[in-house]
Coordinates of C-alpha atoms in Angstrom, one line a residue:
X229 CA -94.1 -102.6 -65.2
X230 CA -93.4 -106.3 -63.9
X231 CA -96.0 -107.6 -61.4
X232 CA -93.3 -108.2 -58.8
X233 CA -92.2 -104.6 -59.1
X234 CA -95.6 -103.2 -58.6
X235 CA -96.3 -105.4 -55.6
X236 CA -93.1 -103.9 -53.9
X237 CA -94.3 -100.4 -54.7
X238 CA -97.6 -101.5 -53.3
X239 CA -96.1 -102.4 -49.8
X240 CA -93.9 -99.2 -49.9
X241 CA -97.1 -97.3 -50.4
X242 CA -98.6 -99.0 -47.4
X243 CA -95.6 -98.3 -44.8
X244 CA -97.2 -95.3 -43.5
X245 CA -100.4 -97.5 -42.4
X246 CA -97.8 -99.2 -40.0
X247 CA -99.2 -102.5 -40.8
X248 CA -98.2 -105.4 -38.4
X249 CA -95.4 -107.9 -39.6
X250 CA -98.1 -110.6 -39.6
X251 CA -100.6 -108.6 -41.8
X252 CA -97.6 -107.8 -44.3
X253 CA -96.6 -111.6 -44.3
X254 CA -100.2 -112.6 -44.9
X255 CA -100.6 -110.1 -47.9
X256 CA -97.3 -111.3 -49.4
X257 CA -98.6 -114.8 -49.2
X258 CA -101.8 -114.1 -51.1
X259 CA -100.0 -112.1 -53.7
X260 CA -97.3 -114.9 -54.3
X261 CA -99.9 -117.7 -54.4
X262 CA -102.0 -115.9 -57.3
X263 CA -98.7 -114.8 -58.8
X264 CA -97.6 -118.3 -59.2
X265 CA -101.0 -119.4 -60.8
X266 CA -101.0 -116.5 -63.1
X267 CA -97.5 -117.1 -64.4
X268 CA -98.3 -120.9 -65.1
X269 CA -101.3 -120.0 -66.9
X270 CA -99.2 -117.7 -69.0
X271 CA -96.2 -119.9 -69.5
X272 CA -93.8 -117.5 -67.9
X273 CA -91.9 -117.5 -64.6
X274 CA -93.4 -115.2 -61.9
X275 CA -90.4 -112.8 -62.2
X276 CA -91.4 -112.2 -66.0
X277 CA -95.1 -111.6 -65.3
X278 CA -96.2 -108.0 -66.2
X279 CA -99.1 -106.0 -65.0
X280 CA -100.7 -106.0 -68.5
X281 CA -101.3 -109.6 -68.2
X282 CA -103.5 -109.0 -65.1
X283 CA -106.9 -109.3 -67.0
X284 CA -110.2 -110.4 -65.8
X285 CA -109.9 -113.7 -67.5
X286 CA -106.5 -114.4 -66.2
X287 CA -107.4 -113.5 -62.8
X288 CA -110.8 -115.4 -62.8
X289 CA -108.8 -118.7 -63.9
X290 CA -106.2 -118.1 -61.2
X291 CA -108.6 -117.7 -58.6
X292 CA -110.5 -120.7 -59.8
X293 CA -107.6 -122.8 -59.4
X294 CA -106.7 -121.3 -56.1
X295 CA -110.2 -121.9 -54.8
X296 CA -109.8 -125.7 -55.5
X297 CA -107.3 -126.1 -52.8
X298 CA -108.1 -123.4 -50.4
X299 CA -110.9 -122.7 -47.8
X300 CA -113.4 -120.0 -48.3
X301 CA -111.8 -117.8 -45.7
X302 CA -108.4 -118.2 -47.6
X303 CA -110.0 -117.3 -50.9
X304 CA -111.9 -114.3 -49.4
X305 CA -108.6 -112.9 -47.9
X306 CA -106.7 -113.3 -51.2
X307 CA -109.4 -111.7 -53.1
X308 CA -109.3 -108.8 -50.7
X309 CA -105.6 -108.5 -50.9
X310 CA -105.7 -108.5 -54.7
X311 CA -108.6 -106.1 -54.8
X312 CA -106.2 -103.6 -52.8
X313 CA -103.2 -104.2 -54.8
X314 CA -105.1 -103.6 -58.1
X315 CA -106.7 -100.5 -56.7
X316 CA -103.4 -99.2 -56.1
X317 CA -102.1 -100.2 -59.8
X318 CA -105.3 -98.2 -61.0
X319 CA -104.2 -95.1 -58.8
X320 CA -100.7 -95.4 -60.0
X321 CA -102.0 -95.5 -63.7
X322 CA -100.6 -98.9 -64.3
X323 CA -104.0 -100.3 -65.1
X324 CA -107.0 -98.6 -66.7
X325 CA -109.5 -100.2 -64.2
X326 CA -109.6 -102.9 -61.4
X327 CA -110.5 -106.3 -62.9
X328 CA -111.4 -107.7 -59.5
X329 CA -115.1 -107.0 -59.9
X330 CA -115.3 -109.7 -62.6
X331 CA -113.8 -112.2 -60.3
X332 CA -116.2 -114.2 -58.3
X333 CA -115.7 -114.6 -54.5
X334 CA -117.4 -116.8 -51.8
X335 CA -120.1 -115.0 -49.7
X336 CA -118.9 -113.8 -46.5
X337 CA -120.1 -116.1 -43.9
X338 CA -122.2 -114.4 -41.2
X339 CA -120.1 -113.9 -37.9
X340 CA -121.3 -116.3 -35.3
X341 CA -120.4 -115.6 -31.8
X342 CA -119.0 -118.5 -29.8
X343 CA -119.1 -117.9 -26.3
X344 CA -118.6 -120.7 -23.6
X345 CA -121.9 -122.7 -22.9
X346 CA -123.5 -122.8 -19.7
X347 CA -124.4 -119.8 -17.6
X348 CA -121.9 -120.6 -14.7
X349 CA -119.0 -121.8 -17.0
X350 CA -116.9 -118.7 -16.8
X351 CA -117.1 -118.7 -12.9
X352 CA -116.3 -122.3 -12.8
X353 CA -113.2 -122.0 -15.2
X354 CA -111.8 -119.1 -13.0
X355 CA -112.3 -120.8 -9.8
X356 CA -110.7 -124.0 -11.1
X357 CA -107.6 -122.4 -12.5
X358 CA -107.2 -120.0 -9.5
X359 CA -107.2 -123.4 -7.3
X360 CA -104.3 -124.8 -9.4
X361 CA -106.7 -127.4 -11.3
X362 CA -104.4 -127.6 -14.1
X363 CA -102.0 -130.4 -13.6
X364 CA -98.6 -129.7 -15.2
X365 CA -94.8 -130.5 -15.0
X366 CA -94.4 -126.8 -13.6
X367 CA -97.6 -125.5 -12.5
X368 CA -98.1 -121.8 -12.6
X369 CA -101.7 -121.1 -11.5
X370 CA -101.0 -117.2 -11.3
X371 CA -100.2 -117.0 -14.9
X372 CA -102.9 -119.4 -16.1
X373 CA -105.5 -117.1 -14.1
X374 CA -104.2 -114.1 -15.7
X375 CA -104.4 -115.5 -19.0
X376 CA -108.2 -116.6 -18.4
X377 CA -108.9 -113.2 -16.9
X378 CA -107.6 -111.2 -19.9
X379 CA -110.0 -112.9 -21.9
X380 CA -113.0 -113.0 -19.7
X381 CA -112.9 -109.6 -18.3
X382 CA -110.6 -107.5 -20.8
X383 CA -111.9 -109.3 -23.9
X384 CA -108.4 -109.6 -25.6
X385 CA -107.4 -111.5 -28.7
X386 CA -104.6 -114.2 -28.4
X387 CA -102.2 -111.6 -30.5
X388 CA -103.0 -108.9 -28.1
X389 CA -102.4 -110.8 -25.0
X390 CA -98.9 -111.8 -26.5
X391 CA -98.3 -108.1 -27.6
X392 CA -98.9 -106.8 -23.7
X393 CA -95.9 -105.2 -21.9
X394 CA -95.6 -105.0 -18.2
X395 CA -96.0 -101.4 -18.9
X396 CA -99.5 -101.9 -20.6
X397 CA -101.1 -101.9 -17.1
X398 CA -101.3 -98.3 -16.4
X399 CA -102.9 -96.0 -13.8
X400 CA -103.3 -95.8 -10.1
X401 CA -104.5 -98.5 -7.8
X402 CA -108.2 -98.6 -8.1
X403 CA -108.2 -96.9 -11.4
X404 CA -106.1 -99.0 -13.6
X405 CA -106.6 -99.8 -17.3
X406 CA -105.1 -102.1 -19.8
X407 CA -103.6 -100.4 -22.7
X408 CA -103.9 -102.5 -25.8
X409 CA -102.7 -102.5 -29.3
X410 CA -105.0 -104.3 -31.6
X411 CA -105.8 -105.1 -35.0
X412 CA -104.7 -102.4 -37.6
X413 CA -102.5 -101.0 -34.9
X414 CA -105.6 -99.5 -33.1
X415 CA -105.1 -98.8 -29.7
X416 CA -107.6 -98.7 -26.9
X417 CA -107.7 -98.8 -23.2
X418 CA -109.8 -101.2 -21.1
X419 CA -110.7 -100.4 -17.4
X420 CA -110.1 -103.2 -15.0
X421 CA -111.5 -103.6 -11.4
X422 CA -109.7 -104.2 -8.1
X423 CA -110.0 -107.9 -8.3
X424 CA -108.2 -107.9 -11.8
X425 CA -105.6 -105.6 -10.5
X426 CA -105.0 -108.4 -7.7
X427 CA -104.6 -111.0 -10.4
X428 CA -102.1 -109.0 -12.2
X429 CA -100.1 -108.1 -9.0
X430 CA -99.9 -111.6 -7.8
X431 CA -98.8 -112.8 -11.3
X432 CA -96.0 -110.2 -11.2
X433 CA -94.9 -111.3 -7.7
X434 CA -94.8 -114.9 -8.9
X435 CA -92.6 -113.9 -11.8
X436 CA -90.2 -112.3 -9.3
X437 CA -90.1 -115.5 -7.3
X438 CA -89.5 -117.6 -10.3
X439 CA -87.2 -115.6 -12.2
X440 CA -85.2 -113.5 -9.7
X441 CA -82.7 -112.5 -12.1
X442 CA -85.3 -111.2 -14.7
X443 CA -85.7 -107.7 -15.0
X444 CA -89.3 -106.8 -15.4
X445 CA -89.2 -103.6 -17.1
X446 CA -92.1 -101.6 -18.5
X447 CA -91.0 -102.7 -22.0
X448 CA -90.8 -106.6 -21.0
X449 CA -93.3 -109.0 -22.2
X450 CA -96.2 -109.4 -19.5
X451 CA -97.0 -113.1 -20.4
X452 CA -94.2 -115.4 -19.9
X453 CA -93.6 -119.3 -20.5
X454 CA -92.1 -121.4 -17.7
X455 CA -88.5 -120.5 -19.0
X456 CA -89.1 -116.9 -18.7
X457 CA -89.6 -116.2 -22.3
X458 CA -92.6 -114.4 -23.9
X459 CA -95.2 -116.9 -24.4
X460 CA -95.9 -118.0 -28.1
X461 CA -99.2 -118.4 -30.0
X462 CA -99.0 -122.2 -29.5
X463 CA -98.0 -122.1 -26.0
X464 CA -101.0 -119.9 -25.3
X465 CA -103.4 -122.2 -27.1
X466 CA -102.1 -125.2 -25.3
X467 CA -102.5 -123.5 -21.9
X468 CA -106.1 -123.0 -22.5
X469 CA -106.9 -126.3 -23.8
X470 CA -105.4 -127.7 -20.7
X471 CA -107.3 -125.3 -18.4
X472 CA -110.4 -126.4 -20.0
X473 CA -109.6 -130.0 -19.6
X474 CA -108.7 -130.1 -15.9
X475 CA -111.7 -127.9 -15.1
X476 CA -113.7 -130.4 -16.6
X477 CA -115.3 -127.9 -19.1
X478 CA -113.8 -129.0 -22.4
X479 CA -117.2 -130.1 -23.7
X480 CA -118.7 -126.4 -23.0
X481 CA -116.1 -124.9 -25.5
X482 CA -117.4 -124.3 -29.1
X483 CA -115.7 -126.0 -31.7
X484 CA -112.7 -124.1 -33.1
X485 CA -113.1 -121.1 -30.5
X486 CA -110.7 -122.1 -27.7
X487 CA -109.1 -118.9 -26.2
X488 CA -111.2 -116.7 -28.5
X489 CA -114.3 -118.3 -26.8
X490 CA -113.4 -116.0 -23.7
X491 CA -113.3 -112.7 -25.7
X492 CA -116.8 -113.9 -27.2
X493 CA -118.0 -114.5 -23.7
X494 CA -116.8 -111.0 -22.5
X495 CA -118.8 -109.5 -25.5
X496 CA -122.0 -111.5 -25.0
X497 CA -122.1 -110.8 -21.3
X498 CA -121.7 -107.1 -21.7
X499 CA -124.6 -107.3 -24.1
X500 CA -126.9 -109.3 -21.8
X501 CA -126.0 -106.9 -19.0
X502 CA -127.2 -103.8 -20.9
X503 CA -124.0 -102.3 -22.4
X504 CA -124.6 -100.6 -25.7
X505 CA -123.2 -101.6 -29.1
X506 CA -120.9 -98.6 -29.1
X507 CA -119.6 -99.2 -25.8
X508 CA -119.0 -102.8 -26.8
X509 CA -117.4 -101.6 -30.0
X510 CA -114.9 -99.7 -28.1
X511 CA -114.0 -102.3 -25.5
X512 CA -113.5 -105.0 -28.3
X513 CA -111.5 -102.7 -30.5
X514 CA -113.5 -103.1 -33.6
X515 CA -113.1 -100.7 -36.5
X516 CA -116.8 -100.3 -37.2
X517 CA -120.1 -100.6 -35.3
X518 CA -121.3 -102.8 -38.0
X519 CA -118.7 -105.4 -37.1
X520 CA -119.9 -105.2 -33.4
X521 CA -123.4 -105.8 -34.4
X522 CA -122.8 -108.8 -36.5
X523 CA -120.2 -110.2 -33.9
X524 CA -122.6 -110.2 -30.9
X525 CA -125.5 -112.5 -31.1
X526 CA -129.1 -111.6 -30.0
X527 CA -128.8 -112.7 -26.3
X528 CA -131.0 -115.4 -24.8
X529 CA -132.4 -112.8 -22.6
X530 CA -133.4 -110.6 -25.6
X531 CA -134.8 -113.8 -27.2
X532 CA -137.1 -114.5 -24.4
X533 CA -138.2 -110.9 -24.2
X534 CA -139.0 -110.8 -27.7
X535 CA -141.1 -114.1 -27.7
X536 CA -142.8 -113.0 -24.4
X537 CA -144.0 -109.8 -26.1
X538 CA -146.2 -111.9 -28.5
X539 CA -149.8 -110.8 -27.9
X540 CA -151.1 -114.2 -28.6
X541 CA -149.9 -115.2 -25.2
X542 CA -152.5 -113.0 -23.7
X543 CA -155.4 -115.5 -24.8
X544 CA -153.9 -118.1 -22.6
X545 CA -156.0 -119.1 -19.7
X546 CA -154.3 -117.8 -16.2
X547 CA -154.2 -121.4 -14.8
X548 CA -154.5 -124.6 -16.1
X549 CA -157.7 -126.4 -15.6
X550 CA -158.3 -128.6 -12.6
X551 CA -157.6 -132.3 -13.3

């Protein structure tokens, strides 16, 4: 069988998993990138590549060349995609075994949380955004505040924010929850307090004032841009960078975190305030407890408590000698 035909069969077999379009597109890119290198090494066009040519040696060569021009994270993702595809080939009796075990891959870097730096940073950010600190051609503090709050007190990822509908806020006043569709189409429901309910209500009221002809039905996108269209990924990232800058907090954002720093802050504050790993796992929408345990750094409070338990401290005198 030709490799491209086997890959289409692989995607057909995955359809019941209900992968997101983003996930499917990423898988296709990973397969296509290695297909091209395998075909070049074999001296054929990708369309002519056959499954029998997917040997350990051929894959090692292709992944070696792929690694020369891609970051570790990209190589890891491609390795995982090909491992799943070739496992499918084995299950379909297209190959006698999965050769990916013989293909080296980078070590998975340890997950390192990147919360906002500074004990009072979340409060300062919320206050600045609510006061309209972000200067823009068309300022919209109600929308900006909702975005910041969805990260800090609901713990949402960027994609989860953009997927929210007006009807995602469910329940009676005082008992509302945000219904979230997360990675792997896993769903969760995060409770919100009255203060957050007011943020949502104020934002929706501002939408009605800005776009009087817009129908805010339950299936309409919750977060909008200034033209009344669903906000995009780039728009959301730009919004957050501006919020940090105008609040004077850009130096407290870990490199590469931006919007995701809000989610990390949500998780670390839960840990500091005594939430269990299983509770945090459910609120973050992780698939396994191991992910949550790696995701959440030992908090500063726990580190201090651990150091304080060192019995050597008992040998210190109660007070410094008089000068």
